[in-house]
Every structure is written in C-alpha cells, then in structure tokens.
Amino acid sequence: MGLRLVLLSLLLVSTFAVAEETVEHETVVVTASKLDADHINTEHTSSHTTVIRSSEFGHEFSNVADVLSDQSGVQIRQVGGIGSYSTVSIRGSSAAQVNVFLDGMLLNDAHGGIVDLGNIQLSSIERIEIYRGNTPAQLGVSSIGGAINLVSKKGAAKPYHTVRAGYGSFKSHLGALTSAFHSGDTNYLVNAEYVSSDNDYEFLNDRQTPNNPFDDEVQRRQNAQYEQGAIHLSAVTDISKSLDANNVVRYSKSSKGVPTARNAKDNSATYDVETLSIQSKLNHELSTRLKASYQIYGSLLKGEYDDTENKVGLSANLEKSESSNIGVKTDWALSSGNHLFNIAALLRFEKYENEDLIQNTSTDASRMQTSLIAQDEWLNYAGTLQLTGKIGLRYLQDDQDIPKSVSNTESYYAAYSGLRYTFFPSLALTASLSHEVRPPKLSELFGDTGSLLGNDELVEEYATNAELGLQFLQGNSNLNSSLFYRSLKDAIVVIFDSRGIGRAENAASAQIYGLEVDGSILLTEFWKAGLRATLQSSEDTSDIPAFKGNSLAGVYESAATISNEFSVFDYKLNLEYQRQDGGYYDRSASAEMPTNEQINVSIERRLGQHNARLSLENITDERIEDFNRYPGPGRRAFLTYSYTFN
C-alpha cells in the first residue's frame, strides 16, 4: 500500500502536468513565496487547514490549549485548570501522533513524544496553524495525526508597546509586556509574561465510588497551583536586498502542583520545568524563482518531579531529567513554469538523561534523526486545478548507554498526494491521500526509570489517511466541510502487569472516520454567527477479544461549538455554547465519559488604545472531566485589560 501511495503522488502530478502542457493557454507562472523558502501558503491547501490569528485570542486569559479546544476535529484533554497538563488529539489520534512546532521547530522530544500545551502561553504568539490532514513539507517532519504550528510575533518597523494585566477566579493572575521597535536595519521584539493560579476550585468528590452518593463531598482542589514566567526575544535584520537574518531566544520557568485522583489534602508533590531555546535563520533570495533558508536551533529542557511523600504514584519519587536537542535545517523553494518545488532537509540530535535520586538509578538515551522531504505543487494554466505530491524519508539511530548499552537503527518513509479544484472563486473541492508513520519513542524502546520497561523490538505505527472536502467563501460567509478516514496499524500501547509496571507493545489497530464542519456568517452588520462541529466514529480493530469493536479510549464521538458575536459601537459581546458527547475513558469501554456542556459569555470594549475584556466561563457550573477522576474547574470569571501605545 505504501509503495502505491508513493507512485500515485508522483504520477498524479506528472500525468496532469504533461496533459496540460499540450494545450495552449495564457501562461500562468507559479512563483515562490516573496517571504521565505519555508513560507506556507495556508489559503490554498489540499486538506483542511485552520489559521487562528492573535486578533482572535490576544485579549483572552488563556493558553494555547484553551484556544484549540473549540476547533473542529481537535480535542484537548486537561488534568485541571490554568497551566495543568494538556494534550491535543486531531481526528481521534493519540497525543504522540500530533507534532507541535514553534516557528517550525519541532517541540515533541524523542523521549516522551508528547507536548504539554498548558505550558505555552499566548502573549508572544502571532498565529496558530492547524494542519489536520497534511503536514507541509516546510515543517520538515510529518506524523499520523497532523500538526500544530505556533508562529511567534516579530518586530516591526513601526514601534508599538503593549501592557496587559488580568485577574480571575481561583486567584489567577496575568501580567504581560510586549515591546516592538526598530533600530537601523533590525526589527526587535521583547515579550515578557507571568501567569499564576491557585486552581483551588470546588468540585464534587465522589471518592471514586460513583454508585455510592452517600460518601460524596464538595471539596476544593488540592495542590493544583501553577506559576510560570517567560521571556521571548526576537531580532530580524535586513542584511541586504536578498538576505535577512531572524534570531529568536526563548526562556521559561514553571512550577506546578501535582494533584491526586483522591484529592489528598496532605499532598505536596510538584513538577518544575525550565526551558531555553535558540533559533537562528538566514533567508536568502538567490533569484526571483529560487529561494533558500538555512536554520540552526537548539533547546534545553530541565524537569524535576518531587513526590518524596509518596502521595501520587506507586512509590516515593524524586527525579531530575534533562532533554536537549540541536538541529540544522535547510529549505529550498523553486518555481519553474507551473510547478513550485519545495525541499526540506533536517539533521537533529537529541539526548535524554534521567536520574532517580531515591532508587539511585539513571537513564541515558539519544536519537540522531536525518530527514528529507520533497514536495511538488502544480497549478494548471487556468489556475483552477492544483495538484500536490510529497514524499518524505527519515533515518533514525537510537542509542541507550545507561542502564545498559542498546542501539537501534531504522528508516521510514511517508507519502502524500493532494488535489484542489476551484469550481468558482467562492467554491473549491479538496481531496488527499497519505501514508504516515510514528516511530517509537525512546521511552517505549528503552524504558523509563522504574515505571516503564523497554521493548527494542517495537516497529513504527503507520496509517493511511484520506480526506474529501468542500470550501466555500462568499463575502462575509464561509463554510469548510471535510470527510476524513484513517486506518491505523501496529499502534503502540502500554500494557501494565500486576505490579503496575508497563511495557510498550505493537498491540492495536483502529479505524476512524468522521465529518468536520467550520462555518460563519454575518447575519447583520452587528451579528455574526458561527459553527464548529465534529462527528466521528472510532473502532478498535485489533485481535484482542476484550477490545475488538470498542471505541478508542478518550475520543469523543461528537463535539460542537455554536457562537454568536454582537458588535455595537465599541463593544463586542460573544455568546458560546460547547458540547462534547459519547466515548469511553478506557480501552475496554467500561468507564463512559460524561457529556460535557458549557456556556461561555464574554464582553469586550475597545476604546482607542485601551481594551478591556470580561469573560464568564462554564456559567452553569457543569462538571468537566477530560481525564477520569481528574475534574476541571466549574464556573469561573476573568478580567483582562491592555493598553497599547507607540
């Protein structure tokens, strides 16, 4: 199947290109981006893509997970309130199957493989790009579940400065400062942000006996506090007419309490994280048709988990970990006739070290990754038909030195073919077919300290993804609908023994199919209505009788957000209804996920350089529980104020 997809990707492009060249039309020339070689044109893709700009979330008291939570096809699972552990799923994928990028730099590390979106704040983010069916070649690495790309703010030739402050329920605080200015040939941006919350919200604790209401008690969430400070520095320099440099430095430090399922009052477990990342990129316009970019980056993440009182896990725990990576990446964009060719090459080295200070054991593992992606976008002379073919090759060398010496070398490939046909300027058809993989994480191959045994015989997860969509845009109305299908094979799951020790196995397969709908319409000059909805069905197709035929764990069957926005004078009122329904917490389908319903209201006023926003969330005080026995906050309110000046 995989080989057929590769051939189909190349055949579709070449066949239509040859056929079209025999007909004489007015010449249409496909040109490379006027920006960078790794620039992504999100408006003309062959799969469902969404871009959320800072104008839509810049005044909210929220993080990246909150912004993504109401998007079609996207599901966010959170352990609790502000800053809590938050993961993303796209079209029923696992969190490890979704790649998260920051300015094109992959955030998923080789060891854990999952990005905690609760630790990514918004004040330095310019836009969020969601790629559900295809990861563009410019991002360098594709995956089964698509990708999230966070694009940070850059300096501007026209200076501006913004001060933002917020306060809300559960003693939540927000403070942020953004300053953009220009000096010589360089645009600078400085952003600093601080967020904290006690997260001591009330909830009904059923003491894990849902069928016995007599031991239920309303309690405040214990040990769920969160605090984070972050700094973002950016400098973009015009070296010449054909060359510019972009340098970014980010630093953040966070500390959060780790609550227990039973909400123990004497629990003081904490998890502290410190991160530093540096990116440096040169954009080079070699000619009007050929552009290149050269990038080097590095990051360091230090974590410390302290449960020495043994309140959270199976035993007392005090661990320190360090994950580092360094990478070089180059992108090339060449326009030739009706073709736009993109090539992305990446070399990345990652190292993970973990030390258990109680058991006096340690882990030391590394991964060297080399990847090459080639993509061709072809546009017919009439400008109505766009074909995309992409193939990616990846080579991994994984090594473990401690506690034992193990080495593993594998190579993988991925392929994508896509079509976009424009019937009218307002209506387009999209279709795509792809073969994607997820290599095993280092923790799955080599294990982790104490809790997870390694399995160096694991093979990659792989999936066939298919999509068919319609896009409509007319004036102030738009509608985007997509049918999607995924067949997943050799899925990696962790199987636990009676001691609570897990071992990863290629022990699952599944199929997921569904419908996504995004739409909005301006009903009057003052009233805008919107709908984002997902209907999906998942089935475990493994050969294990206890699981076969069940829905995938943690995946909702339906989700919808209905919004109404009213704009009168300087005021903006937003009414929003959210609902998630169907699904089970566990693979055996024994713990049903409750229906989640929320009503949110916000009112915002912009007056010149001032902006104030009051939001009331979950106003009916519904119980939200994304992870079994880990309730989220109920009714809450937040007030934010910002002032922008030159």
mmCIF file of C-alpha atoms in Angstrom, residues 157-282:
data_model
loop_
_atom_site.group_PDB
_atom_site.id
_atom_site.type_symbol
_atom_site.label_atom_id
_atom_site.label_comp_id
_atom_site.label_asym_id
_atom_site.label_seq_id
_atom_site.Cartn_x
_atom_site.Cartn_y
_atom_site.Cartn_z
ATOM 1 C CA ALA A 157 9.354 48.918 11.549
ATOM 2 C CA LYS A 158 6.592 50.922 13.251
ATOM 3 C CA PRO A 159 7.168 50.645 17.009
ATOM 4 C CA TYR A 160 4.437 49.714 19.477
ATOM 5 C CA HIS A 161 4.273 48.727 23.133
ATOM 6 C CA THR A 162 1.525 46.779 24.886
ATOM 7 C CA VAL A 163 0.934 46.276 28.593
ATOM 8 C CA ARG A 164 -1.579 43.600 29.612
ATOM 9 C CA ALA A 165 -2.879 42.575 33.026
ATOM 10 C CA GLY A 166 -5.520 40.141 34.199
ATOM 11 C CA TYR A 167 -7.152 38.692 37.279
ATOM 12 C CA GLY A 168 -9.664 35.911 37.712
ATOM 13 C CA SER A 169 -11.190 33.118 39.731
ATOM 14 C CA PHE A 170 -9.027 30.960 41.992
ATOM 15 C CA LYS A 171 -6.576 33.845 42.496
ATOM 16 C CA SER A 172 -5.425 33.746 38.900
ATOM 17 C CA HIS A 173 -3.012 36.475 37.787
ATOM 18 C CA LEU A 174 -1.682 37.558 34.412
ATOM 19 C CA GLY A 175 0.898 40.182 33.529
ATOM 20 C CA ALA A 176 2.496 40.709 30.109
ATOM 21 C CA LEU A 177 4.616 43.307 28.349
ATOM 22 C CA THR A 178 5.321 43.410 24.613
ATOM 23 C CA SER A 179 7.631 45.951 23.014
ATOM 24 C CA ALA A 180 8.361 46.114 19.275
ATOM 25 C CA PHE A 181 10.825 48.665 17.941
ATOM 26 C CA HIS A 182 13.240 49.359 15.114
ATOM 27 C CA SER A 183 16.901 50.269 15.110
ATOM 28 C CA GLY A 184 18.988 50.542 11.967
ATOM 29 C CA ASP A 185 18.259 47.544 9.754
ATOM 30 C CA THR A 186 16.860 45.430 12.608
ATOM 31 C CA ASN A 187 13.320 44.991 13.942
ATOM 32 C CA TYR A 188 13.238 43.912 17.578
ATOM 33 C CA LEU A 189 10.542 42.395 19.768
ATOM 34 C CA VAL A 190 10.705 41.821 23.518
ATOM 35 C CA ASN A 191 7.946 39.949 25.318
ATOM 36 C CA ALA A 192 7.719 39.046 28.991
ATOM 37 C CA GLU A 193 4.803 37.218 30.616
ATOM 38 C CA TYR A 194 3.827 35.950 34.056
ATOM 39 C CA VAL A 195 0.868 33.670 34.819
ATOM 40 C CA SER A 196 -0.203 32.082 38.100
ATOM 41 C CA SER A 197 -3.258 30.458 39.645
ATOM 42 C CA ASP A 198 -4.117 28.621 42.840
ATOM 43 C CA ASN A 199 -6.570 26.438 40.863
ATOM 44 C CA ASP A 200 -8.368 25.690 44.144
ATOM 45 C CA TYR A 201 -11.787 25.354 42.537
ATOM 46 C CA GLU A 202 -14.676 23.495 44.152
ATOM 47 C CA PHE A 203 -15.839 20.144 42.817
ATOM 48 C CA LEU A 204 -17.892 17.166 43.949
ATOM 49 C CA ASN A 205 -15.525 14.414 45.105
ATOM 50 C CA ASP A 206 -17.272 11.038 44.786
ATOM 51 C CA ARG A 207 -14.225 9.284 46.321
ATOM 52 C CA GLN A 208 -14.096 7.041 43.236
ATOM 53 C CA THR A 209 -17.379 5.361 44.195
ATOM 54 C CA PRO A 210 -19.782 6.790 41.582
ATOM 55 C CA ASN A 211 -22.561 4.386 42.575
ATOM 56 C CA ASN A 212 -22.468 5.448 46.218
ATOM 57 C CA PRO A 213 -23.707 9.047 46.613
ATOM 58 C CA PHE A 214 -23.542 8.923 50.428
ATOM 59 C CA ASP A 215 -19.764 9.468 50.601
ATOM 60 C CA ASP A 216 -19.794 12.381 48.125
ATOM 61 C CA GLU A 217 -18.386 15.663 49.389
ATOM 62 C CA VAL A 218 -17.865 19.112 47.871
ATOM 63 C CA GLN A 219 -14.158 19.927 48.207
ATOM 64 C CA ARG A 220 -11.609 22.395 46.930
ATOM 65 C CA ARG A 221 -8.956 21.082 44.554
ATOM 66 C CA GLN A 222 -5.757 20.430 46.458
ATOM 67 C CA ASN A 223 -2.184 21.025 45.264
ATOM 68 C CA ALA A 224 -3.102 22.159 41.739
ATOM 69 C CA GLN A 225 -1.365 25.543 41.850
ATOM 70 C CA TYR A 226 0.554 26.828 38.825
ATOM 71 C CA GLU A 227 3.115 29.555 38.207
ATOM 72 C CA GLN A 228 5.108 30.447 35.088
ATOM 73 C CA GLY A 229 7.336 33.242 33.861
ATOM 74 C CA ALA A 230 8.530 33.527 30.247
ATOM 75 C CA ILE A 231 10.694 35.817 28.114
ATOM 76 C CA HIS A 232 10.750 35.980 24.312
ATOM 77 C CA LEU A 233 13.339 37.983 22.328
ATOM 78 C CA SER A 234 13.294 38.356 18.537
ATOM 79 C CA ALA A 235 15.514 40.253 16.085
ATOM 80 C CA VAL A 236 15.002 40.373 12.305
ATOM 81 C CA THR A 237 17.788 42.050 10.339
ATOM 82 C CA ASP A 238 17.818 43.057 6.662
ATOM 83 C CA ILE A 239 21.416 42.290 5.686
ATOM 84 C CA SER A 240 20.850 43.088 2.014
ATOM 85 C CA LYS A 241 18.040 43.125 -0.530
ATOM 86 C CA SER A 242 18.337 39.367 -0.923
ATOM 87 C CA LEU A 243 19.409 38.286 2.567
ATOM 88 C CA ASP A 244 17.884 38.650 6.028
ATOM 89 C CA ALA A 245 18.504 37.048 9.418
ATOM 90 C CA ASN A 246 15.966 36.021 12.031
ATOM 91 C CA ASN A 247 17.136 35.252 15.583
ATOM 92 C CA VAL A 248 14.879 34.166 18.452
ATOM 93 C CA VAL A 249 15.641 33.375 22.104
ATOM 94 C CA ARG A 250 13.015 31.985 24.489
ATOM 95 C CA TYR A 251 13.224 31.194 28.187
ATOM 96 C CA SER A 252 10.545 29.994 30.589
ATOM 97 C CA LYS A 253 10.322 28.568 34.071
ATOM 98 C CA SER A 254 7.232 26.974 35.566
ATOM 99 C CA SER A 255 6.203 25.198 38.728
ATOM 100 C CA LYS A 256 3.002 23.275 39.286
ATOM 101 C CA GLY A 257 1.486 21.103 41.947
ATOM 102 C CA VAL A 258 0.577 17.523 41.018
ATOM 103 C CA PRO A 259 -2.875 16.667 42.433
ATOM 104 C CA THR A 260 -4.030 13.136 43.177
ATOM 105 C CA ALA A 261 -7.134 11.365 41.926
ATOM 106 C CA ARG A 262 -8.415 11.223 45.529
ATOM 107 C CA ASN A 263 -7.629 14.917 46.124
ATOM 108 C CA ALA A 264 -5.374 14.209 49.117
ATOM 109 C CA LYS A 265 -5.027 17.257 51.378
ATOM 110 C CA ASP A 266 -1.540 16.373 52.601
ATOM 111 C CA ASN A 267 -0.160 16.061 49.067
ATOM 112 C CA SER A 268 2.712 18.422 48.178
ATOM 113 C CA ALA A 269 4.075 16.773 45.006
ATOM 114 C CA THR A 270 5.470 19.236 42.444
ATOM 115 C CA TYR A 271 6.755 19.285 38.903
ATOM 116 C CA ASP A 272 9.122 22.101 37.898
ATOM 117 C CA VAL A 273 10.230 22.796 34.322
ATOM 118 C CA GLU A 274 12.849 25.173 32.936
ATOM 119 C CA THR A 275 13.307 25.618 29.176
ATOM 120 C CA LEU A 276 15.674 27.561 26.943
ATOM 121 C CA SER A 277 15.603 27.601 23.154
ATOM 122 C CA ILE A 278 17.562 29.493 20.498
ATOM 123 C CA GLN A 279 16.804 29.716 16.777
ATOM 124 C CA SER A 280 18.849 31.437 14.096
ATOM 125 C CA LYS A 281 17.768 31.510 10.446
ATOM 126 C CA LEU A 282 19.060 33.094 7.242
#
